[in-house]
mmCIF file of C-alpha atoms in Angstrom:
data_model
loop_
_atom_site.group_PDB
_atom_site.id
_atom_site.type_symbol
_atom_site.label_atom_id
_atom_site.label_comp_id
_atom_site.label_asym_id
_atom_site.label_seq_id
_atom_site.Cartn_x
_atom_site.Cartn_y
_atom_site.Cartn_z
ATOM 1 C CA UNK A 1 -5.092 3.122 32.266
ATOM 2 C CA UNK A 2 -8.959 3.711 32.152
ATOM 3 C CA UNK A 3 -10.885 5.203 29.376
ATOM 4 C CA UNK A 4 -11.359 8.893 28.293
ATOM 5 C CA UNK A 5 -13.783 10.828 30.343
ATOM 6 C CA UNK A 6 -16.173 13.266 28.624
ATOM 7 C CA UNK A 7 -13.966 16.115 29.558
ATOM 8 C CA UNK A 8 -11.086 14.694 28.088
ATOM 9 C CA UNK A 9 -12.999 14.011 24.962
ATOM 10 C CA UNK A 10 -13.850 17.449 24.797
ATOM 11 C CA UNK A 11 -10.067 18.496 25.348
ATOM 12 C CA UNK A 12 -9.181 16.261 22.279
ATOM 13 C CA UNK A 13 -11.568 17.771 20.111
ATOM 14 C CA UNK A 14 -10.534 21.273 21.071
ATOM 15 C CA UNK A 15 -7.058 20.476 19.858
ATOM 16 C CA UNK A 16 -8.064 19.585 16.388
ATOM 17 C CA UNK A 17 -7.206 23.262 15.142
ATOM 18 C CA UNK A 18 -3.778 23.070 17.100
ATOM 19 C CA UNK A 19 -3.039 19.784 15.292
ATOM 20 C CA UNK A 20 -4.178 21.394 11.884
ATOM 21 C CA UNK A 21 -1.716 23.995 12.260
ATOM 22 C CA UNK A 22 1.451 22.305 13.852
ATOM 23 C CA UNK A 23 0.633 18.646 13.237
ATOM 24 C CA UNK A 24 3.497 18.268 10.581
ATOM 25 C CA UNK A 25 6.181 20.218 12.990
ATOM 26 C CA UNK A 26 5.128 17.629 15.865
ATOM 27 C CA UNK A 27 5.282 14.632 13.727
ATOM 28 C CA UNK A 28 8.432 15.656 11.842
ATOM 29 C CA UNK A 29 10.479 16.279 15.204
ATOM 30 C CA UNK A 30 9.030 13.060 16.820
ATOM 31 C CA UNK A 31 10.506 10.796 13.961
ATOM 32 C CA UNK A 32 13.652 12.879 14.031
ATOM 33 C CA UNK A 33 14.278 12.339 17.952
ATOM 34 C CA UNK A 34 12.895 8.925 18.136
ATOM 35 C CA UNK A 35 14.949 7.439 15.313
ATOM 36 C CA UNK A 36 17.891 9.055 16.482
ATOM 37 C CA UNK A 37 17.618 7.867 19.957
ATOM 38 C CA UNK A 38 16.487 4.473 18.960
ATOM 39 C CA UNK A 39 18.603 3.548 15.798
ATOM 40 C CA UNK A 40 17.279 0.018 15.977
ATOM 41 C CA UNK A 41 13.716 1.447 14.520
ATOM 42 C CA UNK A 42 15.565 2.311 11.198
ATOM 43 C CA UNK A 43 14.697 -1.474 10.191
ATOM 44 C CA UNK A 44 11.079 -0.482 10.517
ATOM 45 C CA UNK A 45 10.802 2.901 9.053
ATOM 46 C CA UNK A 46 10.923 3.792 5.767
ATOM 47 C CA UNK A 47 14.081 6.068 5.338
ATOM 48 C CA UNK A 48 12.770 7.207 1.836
ATOM 49 C CA UNK A 49 9.285 8.384 3.364
ATOM 50 C CA UNK A 50 11.319 10.345 6.057
ATOM 51 C CA UNK A 51 13.156 12.063 3.328
ATOM 52 C CA UNK A 52 10.269 13.232 1.318
ATOM 53 C CA UNK A 53 8.129 13.993 4.485
ATOM 54 C CA UNK A 54 5.262 11.502 3.543
ATOM 55 C CA UNK A 55 5.669 9.398 7.166
ATOM 56 C CA UNK A 56 5.376 12.813 9.227
ATOM 57 C CA UNK A 57 2.586 14.252 6.962
ATOM 58 C CA UNK A 58 0.667 10.974 7.346
ATOM 59 C CA UNK A 59 1.095 10.853 10.796
ATOM 60 C CA UNK A 60 -0.025 14.414 11.122
ATOM 61 C CA UNK A 61 -3.193 13.438 9.164
ATOM 62 C CA UNK A 62 -3.890 10.663 11.328
ATOM 63 C CA UNK A 63 -3.695 12.468 14.632
ATOM 64 C CA UNK A 64 -5.965 15.308 12.952
ATOM 65 C CA UNK A 65 -8.594 12.548 12.209
ATOM 66 C CA UNK A 66 -8.429 10.768 15.251
ATOM 67 C CA UNK A 67 -8.979 13.952 17.230
ATOM 68 C CA UNK A 68 -11.646 14.938 14.876
ATOM 69 C CA UNK A 69 -13.278 11.523 15.459
ATOM 70 C CA UNK A 70 -12.517 10.914 18.927
ATOM 71 C CA UNK A 71 -16.160 10.048 19.940
ATOM 72 C CA UNK A 72 -17.125 8.189 16.838
ATOM 73 C CA UNK A 73 -14.034 5.850 16.410
ATOM 74 C CA UNK A 74 -15.856 3.713 14.220
ATOM 75 C CA UNK A 75 -15.614 6.348 11.207
ATOM 76 C CA UNK A 76 -11.894 5.506 11.440
ATOM 77 C CA UNK A 77 -12.317 1.628 11.313
ATOM 78 C CA UNK A 78 -11.127 1.302 7.529
ATOM 79 C CA UNK A 79 -8.068 3.400 8.006
ATOM 80 C CA UNK A 80 -7.054 1.487 11.479
ATOM 81 C CA UNK A 81 -7.301 -1.558 9.467
ATOM 82 C CA UNK A 82 -5.009 -0.443 6.677
ATOM 83 C CA UNK A 83 -2.542 0.804 9.138
ATOM 84 C CA UNK A 84 -2.586 -2.405 11.266
ATOM 85 C CA UNK A 85 -2.414 -4.414 8.176
ATOM 86 C CA UNK A 86 0.987 -2.528 7.441
ATOM 87 C CA UNK A 87 2.302 -2.522 10.685
ATOM 88 C CA UNK A 88 1.705 -6.599 10.831
ATOM 89 C CA UNK A 89 3.805 -6.993 7.874
ATOM 90 C CA UNK A 90 6.639 -4.905 9.428
ATOM 91 C CA UNK A 91 6.471 -7.008 12.551
ATOM 92 C CA UNK A 92 5.674 -3.902 14.760
ATOM 93 C CA UNK A 93 5.512 -5.103 18.558
ATOM 94 C CA UNK A 94 3.405 -3.924 21.492
ATOM 95 C CA UNK A 95 6.089 -2.723 23.344
ATOM 96 C CA UNK A 96 7.300 -0.339 20.344
ATOM 97 C CA UNK A 97 3.939 1.378 21.109
ATOM 98 C CA UNK A 98 5.164 2.547 24.176
ATOM 99 C CA UNK A 99 8.317 4.015 22.445
ATOM 100 C CA UNK A 100 6.283 5.706 20.212
ATOM 101 C CA UNK A 101 3.860 7.265 22.640
ATOM 102 C CA UNK A 102 6.633 8.444 24.749
ATOM 103 C CA UNK A 103 8.420 10.613 21.951
ATOM 104 C CA UNK A 104 4.960 11.518 20.290
ATOM 105 C CA UNK A 105 3.824 13.314 23.619
ATOM 106 C CA UNK A 106 7.488 14.711 23.926
ATOM 107 C CA UNK A 107 7.243 16.634 20.713
ATOM 108 C CA UNK A 108 4.044 17.720 21.568
ATOM 109 C CA UNK A 109 5.323 19.482 24.420
ATOM 110 C CA UNK A 110 8.473 20.826 22.494
ATOM 111 C CA UNK A 111 6.261 22.409 19.765
ATOM 112 C CA UNK A 112 3.146 23.370 21.900
ATOM 113 C CA UNK A 113 5.323 24.579 24.651
ATOM 114 C CA UNK A 114 2.753 26.167 27.583
ATOM 115 C CA UNK A 115 -0.363 25.292 25.341
ATOM 116 C CA UNK A 116 0.178 21.468 26.205
ATOM 117 C CA UNK A 117 -0.943 21.997 29.828
ATOM 118 C CA UNK A 118 -1.200 18.889 32.340
ATOM 119 C CA UNK A 119 -4.802 18.222 31.520
ATOM 120 C CA UNK A 120 -4.238 18.284 27.706
ATOM 121 C CA UNK A 121 -1.294 16.159 28.218
ATOM 122 C CA UNK A 122 -3.122 13.560 30.278
ATOM 123 C CA UNK A 123 -6.134 13.797 27.707
ATOM 124 C CA UNK A 124 -3.676 12.737 24.807
ATOM 125 C CA UNK A 125 -1.875 10.176 26.661
ATOM 126 C CA UNK A 126 -5.105 8.144 27.444
ATOM 127 C CA UNK A 127 -6.273 8.838 23.841
ATOM 128 C CA UNK A 128 -2.980 7.668 22.573
ATOM 129 C CA UNK A 129 -3.334 4.617 24.461
ATOM 130 C CA UNK A 130 -6.516 4.093 23.847
ATOM 131 C CA UNK A 131 -5.715 3.917 19.962
ATOM 132 C CA UNK A 132 -2.525 1.945 20.349
ATOM 133 C CA UNK A 133 -4.824 -0.654 22.386
ATOM 134 C CA UNK A 134 -7.006 -0.986 19.326
ATOM 135 C CA UNK A 135 -4.259 -1.513 16.975
ATOM 136 C CA UNK A 136 -2.130 -3.859 19.127
ATOM 137 C CA UNK A 137 -5.475 -6.094 19.434
ATOM 138 C CA UNK A 138 -5.895 -6.196 15.700
ATOM 139 C CA UNK A 139 -2.211 -6.665 14.951
ATOM 140 C CA UNK A 140 -2.210 -9.562 17.374
ATOM 141 C CA UNK A 141 -5.003 -10.998 15.637
ATOM 142 C CA UNK A 142 -3.272 -10.784 12.390
ATOM 143 C CA UNK A 143 -0.207 -12.572 13.752
ATOM 144 C CA UNK A 144 -2.299 -15.281 15.092
ATOM 145 C CA UNK A 145 -3.681 -15.969 11.519
ATOM 146 C CA UNK A 146 -0.268 -16.117 9.837
ATOM 147 C CA UNK A 147 -0.009 -20.057 10.471
ATOM 148 C CA UNK A 148 3.044 -19.151 12.652
ATOM 149 C CA UNK A 149 4.786 -17.172 10.292
ATOM 150 C CA UNK A 150 5.480 -14.272 12.953
ATOM 151 C CA UNK A 151 8.917 -12.985 11.866
ATOM 152 C CA UNK A 152 10.867 -12.354 8.798
ATOM 153 C CA UNK A 153 11.538 -15.483 6.590
ATOM 154 C CA UNK A 154 14.577 -16.101 4.408
ATOM 155 C CA UNK A 155 13.793 -16.711 0.397
ATOM 156 C CA UNK A 156 16.288 -17.179 -2.232
ATOM 157 C CA UNK A 157 15.817 -15.056 -5.376
ATOM 158 C CA UNK A 158 14.891 -17.922 -7.908
ATOM 159 C CA UNK A 159 14.533 -15.619 -11.103
ATOM 160 C CA UNK A 160 14.680 -12.337 -12.256
ATOM 161 C CA UNK A 161 12.248 -11.504 -15.532
ATOM 162 C CA UNK A 162 12.199 -7.992 -17.093
ATOM 163 C CA UNK A 163 8.644 -7.049 -17.698
ATOM 164 C CA UNK A 164 9.222 -3.646 -19.400
ATOM 165 C CA UNK A 165 11.628 -0.755 -19.529
ATOM 166 C CA UNK A 166 11.399 -0.079 -15.959
ATOM 167 C CA UNK A 167 9.634 -3.031 -13.758
ATOM 168 C CA UNK A 168 11.456 -6.506 -13.061
ATOM 169 C CA UNK A 169 9.706 -9.485 -11.600
ATOM 170 C CA UNK A 170 11.414 -11.167 -8.689
ATOM 171 C CA UNK A 171 10.527 -14.947 -7.909
ATOM 172 C CA UNK A 172 11.465 -15.935 -4.328
ATOM 173 C CA UNK A 173 11.214 -19.376 -2.799
ATOM 174 C CA UNK A 174 11.705 -20.015 0.774
ATOM 175 C CA UNK A 175 14.846 -21.335 1.931
ATOM 176 C CA UNK A 176 13.253 -23.711 4.148
ATOM 177 C CA UNK A 177 11.337 -25.393 1.458
ATOM 178 C CA UNK A 178 8.027 -25.476 3.275
ATOM 179 C CA UNK A 179 4.864 -24.698 1.188
ATOM 180 C CA UNK A 180 3.767 -20.942 1.283
ATOM 181 C CA UNK A 181 0.506 -19.861 2.893
ATOM 182 C CA UNK A 182 -2.272 -18.785 0.407
ATOM 183 C CA UNK A 183 -2.644 -15.029 0.107
ATOM 184 C CA UNK A 184 -5.560 -13.019 -1.064
ATOM 185 C CA UNK A 185 -4.958 -11.743 -4.533
ATOM 186 C CA UNK A 186 -4.109 -7.952 -4.430
ATOM 187 C CA UNK A 187 -2.422 -8.432 -0.834
ATOM 188 C CA UNK A 188 1.429 -7.457 -0.654
ATOM 189 C CA UNK A 189 4.349 -8.760 1.050
ATOM 190 C CA UNK A 190 7.350 -6.907 2.682
ATOM 191 C CA UNK A 191 11.197 -7.256 1.750
ATOM 192 C CA UNK A 192 13.879 -6.457 4.236
ATOM 193 C CA UNK A 193 17.327 -6.017 2.698
ATOM 194 C CA UNK A 194 20.740 -4.429 3.889
ATOM 195 C CA UNK A 195 21.038 -1.224 2.296
ATOM 196 C CA UNK A 196 24.928 -0.339 2.403
ATOM 197 C CA UNK A 197 24.442 3.338 1.394
ATOM 198 C CA UNK A 198 22.543 3.676 4.888
ATOM 199 C CA UNK A 199 24.200 1.167 6.955
ATOM 200 C CA UNK A 200 20.924 -0.457 8.316
ATOM 201 C CA UNK A 201 18.453 -2.913 7.013
ATOM 202 C CA UNK A 202 15.163 -1.260 5.044
ATOM 203 C CA UNK A 203 11.794 -2.691 4.415
ATOM 204 C CA UNK A 204 9.715 -2.293 1.539
ATOM 205 C CA UNK A 205 6.078 -3.377 0.836
ATOM 206 C CA UNK A 206 5.370 -4.705 -2.742
ATOM 207 C CA UNK A 207 2.186 -5.812 -4.146
ATOM 208 C CA UNK A 208 2.390 -9.797 -4.908
ATOM 209 C CA UNK A 209 1.994 -9.820 -8.761
ATOM 210 C CA UNK A 210 0.975 -13.617 -9.540
ATOM 211 C CA UNK A 211 -2.010 -15.959 -8.452
ATOM 212 C CA UNK A 212 -1.070 -17.568 -5.187
ATOM 213 C CA UNK A 213 1.155 -20.538 -5.329
ATOM 214 C CA UNK A 214 2.398 -22.609 -2.536
ATOM 215 C CA UNK A 215 6.260 -23.103 -4.165
ATOM 216 C CA UNK A 216 6.877 -19.277 -4.779
ATOM 217 C CA UNK A 217 6.050 -15.534 -4.340
ATOM 218 C CA UNK A 218 6.459 -13.023 -7.263
ATOM 219 C CA UNK A 219 6.634 -9.350 -6.784
ATOM 220 C CA UNK A 220 7.148 -6.539 -9.577
ATOM 221 C CA UNK A 221 9.498 -3.658 -8.588
ATOM 222 C CA UNK A 222 9.645 -0.400 -10.600
ATOM 223 C CA UNK A 223 13.096 1.314 -10.502
ATOM 224 C CA UNK A 224 12.040 4.321 -8.263
ATOM 225 C CA UNK A 225 13.242 7.618 -7.240
ATOM 226 C CA UNK A 226 11.692 9.674 -4.295
ATOM 227 C CA UNK A 227 9.841 12.900 -5.335
ATOM 228 C CA UNK A 228 10.569 15.400 -2.710
ATOM 229 C CA UNK A 229 8.303 17.942 -4.331
ATOM 230 C CA UNK A 230 11.370 20.477 -4.600
ATOM 231 C CA UNK A 231 12.554 20.609 -8.105
ATOM 232 C CA UNK A 232 15.844 21.989 -6.736
ATOM 233 C CA UNK A 233 16.540 19.015 -4.255
ATOM 234 C CA UNK A 234 19.390 16.799 -4.533
ATOM 235 C CA UNK A 235 18.667 13.530 -6.386
ATOM 236 C CA UNK A 236 17.306 10.713 -4.048
ATOM 237 C CA UNK A 237 17.191 7.254 -5.420
ATOM 238 C CA UNK A 238 14.715 4.708 -4.119
ATOM 239 C CA UNK A 239 16.988 2.758 -2.041
ATOM 240 C CA UNK A 240 15.477 -0.562 -1.922
ATOM 241 C CA UNK A 241 13.883 -0.757 -5.299
ATOM 242 C CA UNK A 242 17.047 0.227 -7.080
ATOM 243 C CA UNK A 243 19.153 -1.841 -4.975
ATOM 244 C CA UNK A 244 16.974 -4.924 -6.080
ATOM 245 C CA UNK A 245 17.085 -4.167 -9.532
ATOM 246 C CA UNK A 246 21.048 -3.210 -9.829
ATOM 247 C CA UNK A 247 22.476 -5.409 -7.021
ATOM 248 C CA UNK A 248 20.472 -8.309 -6.096
ATOM 249 C CA UNK A 249 21.362 -11.451 -8.336
ATOM 250 C CA UNK A 250 19.375 -14.860 -8.730
ATOM 251 C CA UNK A 251 20.710 -17.023 -5.862
ATOM 252 C CA UNK A 252 20.652 -14.097 -3.387
ATOM 253 C CA UNK A 253 19.010 -14.260 -0.038
ATOM 254 C CA UNK A 254 16.474 -11.609 1.255
ATOM 255 C CA UNK A 255 13.805 -11.841 4.084
ATOM 256 C CA UNK A 256 10.073 -11.423 3.382
ATOM 257 C CA UNK A 257 7.118 -10.986 5.606
ATOM 258 C CA UNK A 258 3.671 -12.966 5.464
ATOM 259 C CA UNK A 259 1.288 -11.421 2.900
ATOM 260 C CA UNK A 260 -0.766 -8.836 4.333
ATOM 261 C CA UNK A 261 -3.201 -6.144 3.270
ATOM 262 C CA UNK A 262 -7.366 -5.194 3.175
ATOM 263 C CA UNK A 263 -6.891 -4.464 -0.712
ATOM 264 C CA UNK A 264 -7.970 -7.757 -2.212
ATOM 265 C CA UNK A 265 -10.295 -9.906 -4.207
ATOM 266 C CA UNK A 266 -12.295 -12.534 -1.923
ATOM 267 C CA UNK A 267 -13.221 -15.334 -4.224
ATOM 268 C CA UNK A 268 -16.047 -16.464 -2.227
ATOM 269 C CA UNK A 269 -17.920 -13.038 -1.662
ATOM 270 C CA UNK A 270 -16.746 -11.695 -4.978
ATOM 271 C CA UNK A 271 -17.583 -14.686 -7.207
ATOM 272 C CA UNK A 272 -20.981 -13.357 -8.507
ATOM 273 C CA UNK A 273 -19.789 -9.897 -9.004
ATOM 274 C CA UNK A 274 -18.425 -8.229 -12.145
ATOM 275 C CA UNK A 275 -14.632 -7.275 -11.777
ATOM 276 C CA UNK A 276 -13.304 -3.939 -13.155
ATOM 277 C CA UNK A 277 -9.530 -3.533 -12.625
ATOM 278 C CA UNK A 278 -8.208 0.283 -13.164
ATOM 279 C CA UNK A 279 -4.543 1.095 -12.949
ATOM 280 C CA UNK A 280 -1.806 3.075 -13.850
ATOM 281 C CA UNK A 281 1.736 2.264 -13.844
ATOM 282 C CA UNK A 282 3.326 -0.001 -11.481
ATOM 283 C CA UNK A 283 -0.256 0.036 -10.064
ATOM 284 C CA UNK A 284 -0.676 -2.586 -12.478
ATOM 285 C CA UNK A 285 1.099 -5.134 -10.240
ATOM 286 C CA UNK A 286 -1.777 -6.273 -7.913
ATOM 287 C CA UNK A 287 -4.215 -6.353 -10.846
ATOM 288 C CA UNK A 288 -2.279 -8.971 -12.504
ATOM 289 C CA UNK A 289 -2.531 -11.175 -9.242
ATOM 290 C CA UNK A 290 -6.281 -10.441 -9.178
ATOM 291 C CA UNK A 291 -6.468 -11.269 -13.131
ATOM 292 C CA UNK A 292 -4.553 -14.332 -12.969
ATOM 293 C CA UNK A 293 -6.333 -15.484 -10.088
ATOM 294 C CA UNK A 294 -9.522 -15.185 -11.596
ATOM 295 C CA UNK A 295 -8.510 -16.804 -14.957
ATOM 296 C CA UNK A 296 -7.194 -19.676 -13.018
ATOM 297 C CA UNK A 297 -10.366 -19.933 -10.838
ATOM 298 C CA UNK A 298 -12.287 -20.309 -14.175
ATOM 299 C CA UNK A 299 -15.544 -18.097 -13.209
ATOM 300 C CA UNK A 300 -17.756 -16.930 -15.590
ATOM 301 C CA UNK A 301 -17.948 -13.291 -14.372
ATOM 302 C CA UNK A 302 -16.777 -10.389 -16.804
ATOM 303 C CA UNK A 303 -13.690 -8.944 -16.121
ATOM 304 C CA UNK A 304 -12.572 -5.501 -17.392
ATOM 305 C CA UNK A 305 -8.886 -4.710 -17.414
ATOM 306 C CA UNK A 306 -8.067 -0.770 -18.054
ATOM 307 C CA UNK A 307 -4.524 0.299 -17.455
ATOM 308 C CA UNK A 308 -2.978 3.580 -18.213
ATOM 309 C CA UNK A 309 1.256 3.948 -18.998
ATOM 310 C CA UNK A 310 3.146 6.515 -20.148
ATOM 311 C CA UNK A 311 4.577 4.543 -23.105
ATOM 312 C CA UNK A 312 4.472 1.108 -24.204
ATOM 313 C CA UNK A 313 7.939 0.442 -23.563
ATOM 314 C CA UNK A 314 7.207 1.032 -19.646
ATOM 315 C CA UNK A 315 3.736 -0.737 -19.853
ATOM 316 C CA UNK A 316 4.457 -4.428 -18.020
ATOM 317 C CA UNK A 317 2.512 -7.475 -18.542
ATOM 318 C CA UNK A 318 1.245 -6.268 -21.896
ATOM 319 C CA UNK A 319 1.398 -9.295 -24.140
ATOM 320 C CA UNK A 320 0.496 -11.790 -20.945
ATOM 321 C CA UNK A 321 -2.854 -9.449 -20.615
ATOM 322 C CA UNK A 322 -3.387 -9.484 -24.713
ATOM 323 C CA UNK A 323 -3.051 -13.372 -24.533
ATOM 324 C CA UNK A 324 -5.569 -13.923 -21.658
ATOM 325 C CA UNK A 325 -8.136 -11.610 -23.441
ATOM 326 C CA UNK A 326 -7.699 -13.438 -26.679
ATOM 327 C CA UNK A 327 -8.368 -16.580 -25.405
ATOM 328 C CA UNK A 328 -11.072 -15.594 -23.030
ATOM 329 C CA UNK A 329 -14.308 -13.685 -24.079
ATOM 330 C CA UNK A 330 -15.235 -12.606 -20.630
ATOM 331 C CA UNK A 331 -11.954 -10.722 -20.460
ATOM 332 C CA UNK A 332 -12.018 -7.093 -21.994
ATOM 333 C CA UNK A 333 -9.037 -5.162 -22.130
ATOM 334 C CA UNK A 334 -8.413 -1.147 -22.867
ATOM 335 C CA UNK A 335 -4.880 0.426 -22.788
ATOM 336 C CA UNK A 336 -4.370 4.253 -22.415
ATOM 337 C CA UNK A 337 -0.734 5.194 -23.459
ATOM 338 C CA UNK A 338 0.155 8.892 -23.018
ATOM 339 C CA UNK A 339 2.577 8.821 -25.639
ATOM 340 C CA UNK A 340 2.266 6.101 -28.201
ATOM 341 C CA UNK A 341 5.164 5.433 -31.009
ATOM 342 C CA UNK A 342 3.020 5.942 -33.821
ATOM 343 C CA UNK A 343 5.829 3.904 -35.875
ATOM 344 C CA UNK A 344 5.705 0.736 -33.629
ATOM 345 C CA UNK A 345 2.423 0.934 -31.417
ATOM 346 C CA UNK A 346 -0.454 -0.233 -33.139
ATOM 347 C CA UNK A 347 -4.055 1.100 -32.073
ATOM 348 C CA UNK A 348 -6.351 -1.507 -31.047
ATOM 349 C CA UNK A 349 -3.635 -3.871 -30.256
ATOM 350 C CA UNK A 350 -0.872 -1.922 -28.155
ATOM 351 C CA UNK A 351 -3.364 1.101 -27.121
ATOM 352 C CA UNK A 352 -6.716 1.880 -27.536
ATOM 353 C CA UNK A 353 -6.830 5.300 -26.419
ATOM 354 C CA UNK A 354 -4.113 8.120 -26.307
ATOM 355 C CA UNK A 355 -3.469 10.343 -22.971
ATOM 356 C CA UNK A 356 -4.437 9.399 -19.320
ATOM 357 C CA UNK A 357 -7.096 7.267 -18.286
ATOM 358 C CA UNK A 358 -10.561 8.771 -18.580
ATOM 359 C CA UNK A 359 -13.760 7.117 -17.822
ATOM 360 C CA UNK A 360 -15.714 9.447 -20.327
ATOM 361 C CA UNK A 361 -13.685 7.858 -22.908
ATOM 362 C CA UNK A 362 -14.783 4.221 -21.971
ATOM 363 C CA UNK A 363 -18.134 2.183 -22.914
ATOM 364 C CA UNK A 364 -20.296 2.014 -19.761
ATOM 365 C CA UNK A 365 -21.301 -1.095 -20.152
ATOM 366 C CA UNK A 366 -18.727 -3.200 -22.046
ATOM 367 C CA UNK A 367 -15.600 -1.590 -20.118
ATOM 368 C CA UNK A 368 -16.989 -0.262 -16.762
ATOM 369 C CA UNK A 369 -19.801 -2.794 -16.338
ATOM 370 C CA UNK A 370 -22.206 -0.194 -15.355
ATOM 371 C CA UNK A 371 -25.050 -1.845 -15.955
ATOM 372 C CA UNK A 372 -24.523 -4.580 -13.117
ATOM 373 C CA UNK A 373 -25.178 -3.013 -9.547
ATOM 374 C CA UNK A 374 -22.850 -5.678 -8.260
ATOM 375 C CA UNK A 375 -19.655 -4.652 -10.173
ATOM 376 C CA UNK A 376 -16.662 -4.126 -7.929
ATOM 377 C CA UNK A 377 -13.755 -1.538 -9.123
ATOM 378 C CA UNK A 378 -10.273 -2.245 -7.992
ATOM 379 C CA UNK A 379 -8.110 0.811 -8.214
ATOM 380 C CA UNK A 380 -4.323 1.208 -8.191
ATOM 381 C CA UNK A 381 -1.857 3.668 -9.286
ATOM 382 C CA UNK A 382 -0.674 7.166 -7.970
ATOM 383 C CA UNK A 383 -2.728 8.513 -5.234
ATOM 384 C CA UNK A 384 -4.136 11.668 -7.406
ATOM 385 C CA UNK A 385 -5.070 8.859 -10.120
ATOM 386 C CA UNK A 386 -6.910 6.854 -7.590
ATOM 387 C CA UNK A 387 -8.596 9.954 -6.108
ATOM 388 C CA UNK A 388 -9.743 10.956 -9.313
ATOM 389 C CA UNK A 389 -10.965 7.726 -10.703
ATOM 390 C CA UNK A 390 -13.028 7.119 -7.416
ATOM 391 C CA UNK A 391 -14.657 10.542 -7.681
ATOM 392 C CA UNK A 392 -15.412 9.937 -11.177
ATOM 393 C CA UNK A 393 -16.827 6.324 -10.433
ATOM 394 C CA UNK A 394 -19.173 7.867 -7.697
ATOM 395 C CA UNK A 395 -20.432 10.528 -9.971
ATOM 396 C CA UNK A 396 -21.319 7.567 -12.601
ATOM 397 C CA UNK A 397 -23.462 6.281 -9.665
ATOM 398 C CA UNK A 398 -21.081 3.799 -8.095
ATOM 399 C CA UNK A 399 -21.493 3.542 -4.400
ATOM 400 C CA UNK A 400 -18.169 4.009 -2.514
ATOM 401 C CA UNK A 401 -18.630 0.456 -0.964
ATOM 402 C CA UNK A 402 -17.996 -1.008 -4.275
ATOM 403 C CA UNK A 403 -14.811 0.919 -5.020
ATOM 404 C CA UNK A 404 -11.435 -0.508 -3.542
ATOM 405 C CA UNK A 405 -8.264 1.657 -3.578
ATOM 406 C CA UNK A 406 -4.837 0.523 -2.717
ATOM 407 C CA UNK A 407 -3.213 3.587 -0.919
ATOM 408 C CA UNK A 408 0.339 2.431 -0.898
ATOM 409 C CA UNK A 409 3.254 4.100 0.904
ATOM 410 C CA UNK A 410 2.153 5.201 4.752
ATOM 411 C CA UNK A 411 -1.085 3.977 5.189
ATOM 412 C CA UNK A 412 -2.386 7.441 5.601
ATOM 413 C CA UNK A 413 -5.907 8.118 7.236
ATOM 414 C CA UNK A 414 -7.829 10.623 5.246
ATOM 415 C CA UNK A 415 -8.397 13.869 6.771
ATOM 416 C CA UNK A 416 -11.685 14.958 5.110
#
């Protein structure tokens, strides 16, 4: 299929208001129809993200952003990279893009009716193929870089370690006994397990929570529930997370994907930079991987580890991080606890500030390393937390290029 004509570019841009108004209806119908008629795709798409509407909403935002930047696709490169990394970790194949395109255009027709003229349909068919081709090429590169690990691989759970009241670490060793490839600290792996309640397999992506090791991978999972945004909705537990906590035992076999993700520390490029790690809740997991790697690497750069959690009982890795800071003067730690237990939590040891993580409560030089224009900021936690921290850092003069966010979930393309 040839590229878009100038007229077709104008047509795509003209559909921006339509996508803004009807995008979620289109994508909700698209997912429902495609998965019902192609049940094998259930092993790729996250059931919870269908239930809570995250996936349809994310795709609607992606289509809106794509149409808005149809003549300037370079602006979408970071988002396309994020989605391609997620697709590669789920082993999405080129032929599956054809299926997606078919059902996406079909859903557009059903929702828009006569507004989807033959000319608009043809323009969107070409636009979709253009985007699919970009992503297929990038995903092929990622597969080629995976050292032959291009499909799900069997691992045995070697250990389970409770890190806090609701977070447990899982250690995985490959059944084939072959050395594991190095990953970049901050990246994630995907886990594929059978979910009896659903009757099919489900994948979930979890940050790797330790420095790279050729013998095992570690992830740290929080017991989870799906937030639908509707207080009256039926309770809906996180299928895979809770299954891993409650049912999977040491010795059980699960499948893992090759590590992926564009959120990571680069030991070569970042070796001279000060590093500030800002996290909330289970967002601490990639930060532990980055911290452990930096400590093992033995560099002289300053590291500031700043974390927020609801209570000290749900805060994972507290003693581990505190011990590192006690043995290395280059590591500075600050904990924010929303509800400290004044009977057991000692200020200055278990926590330093009460409430949510606030940049204005931190020392600009010691904690935030604002005295260096080379400082890199890693931010991970709930999406609102990441957006607030990113905006706050930019308000303090930090360039956006020095702020790295881990937008987990559905790989949304921002629409602003």
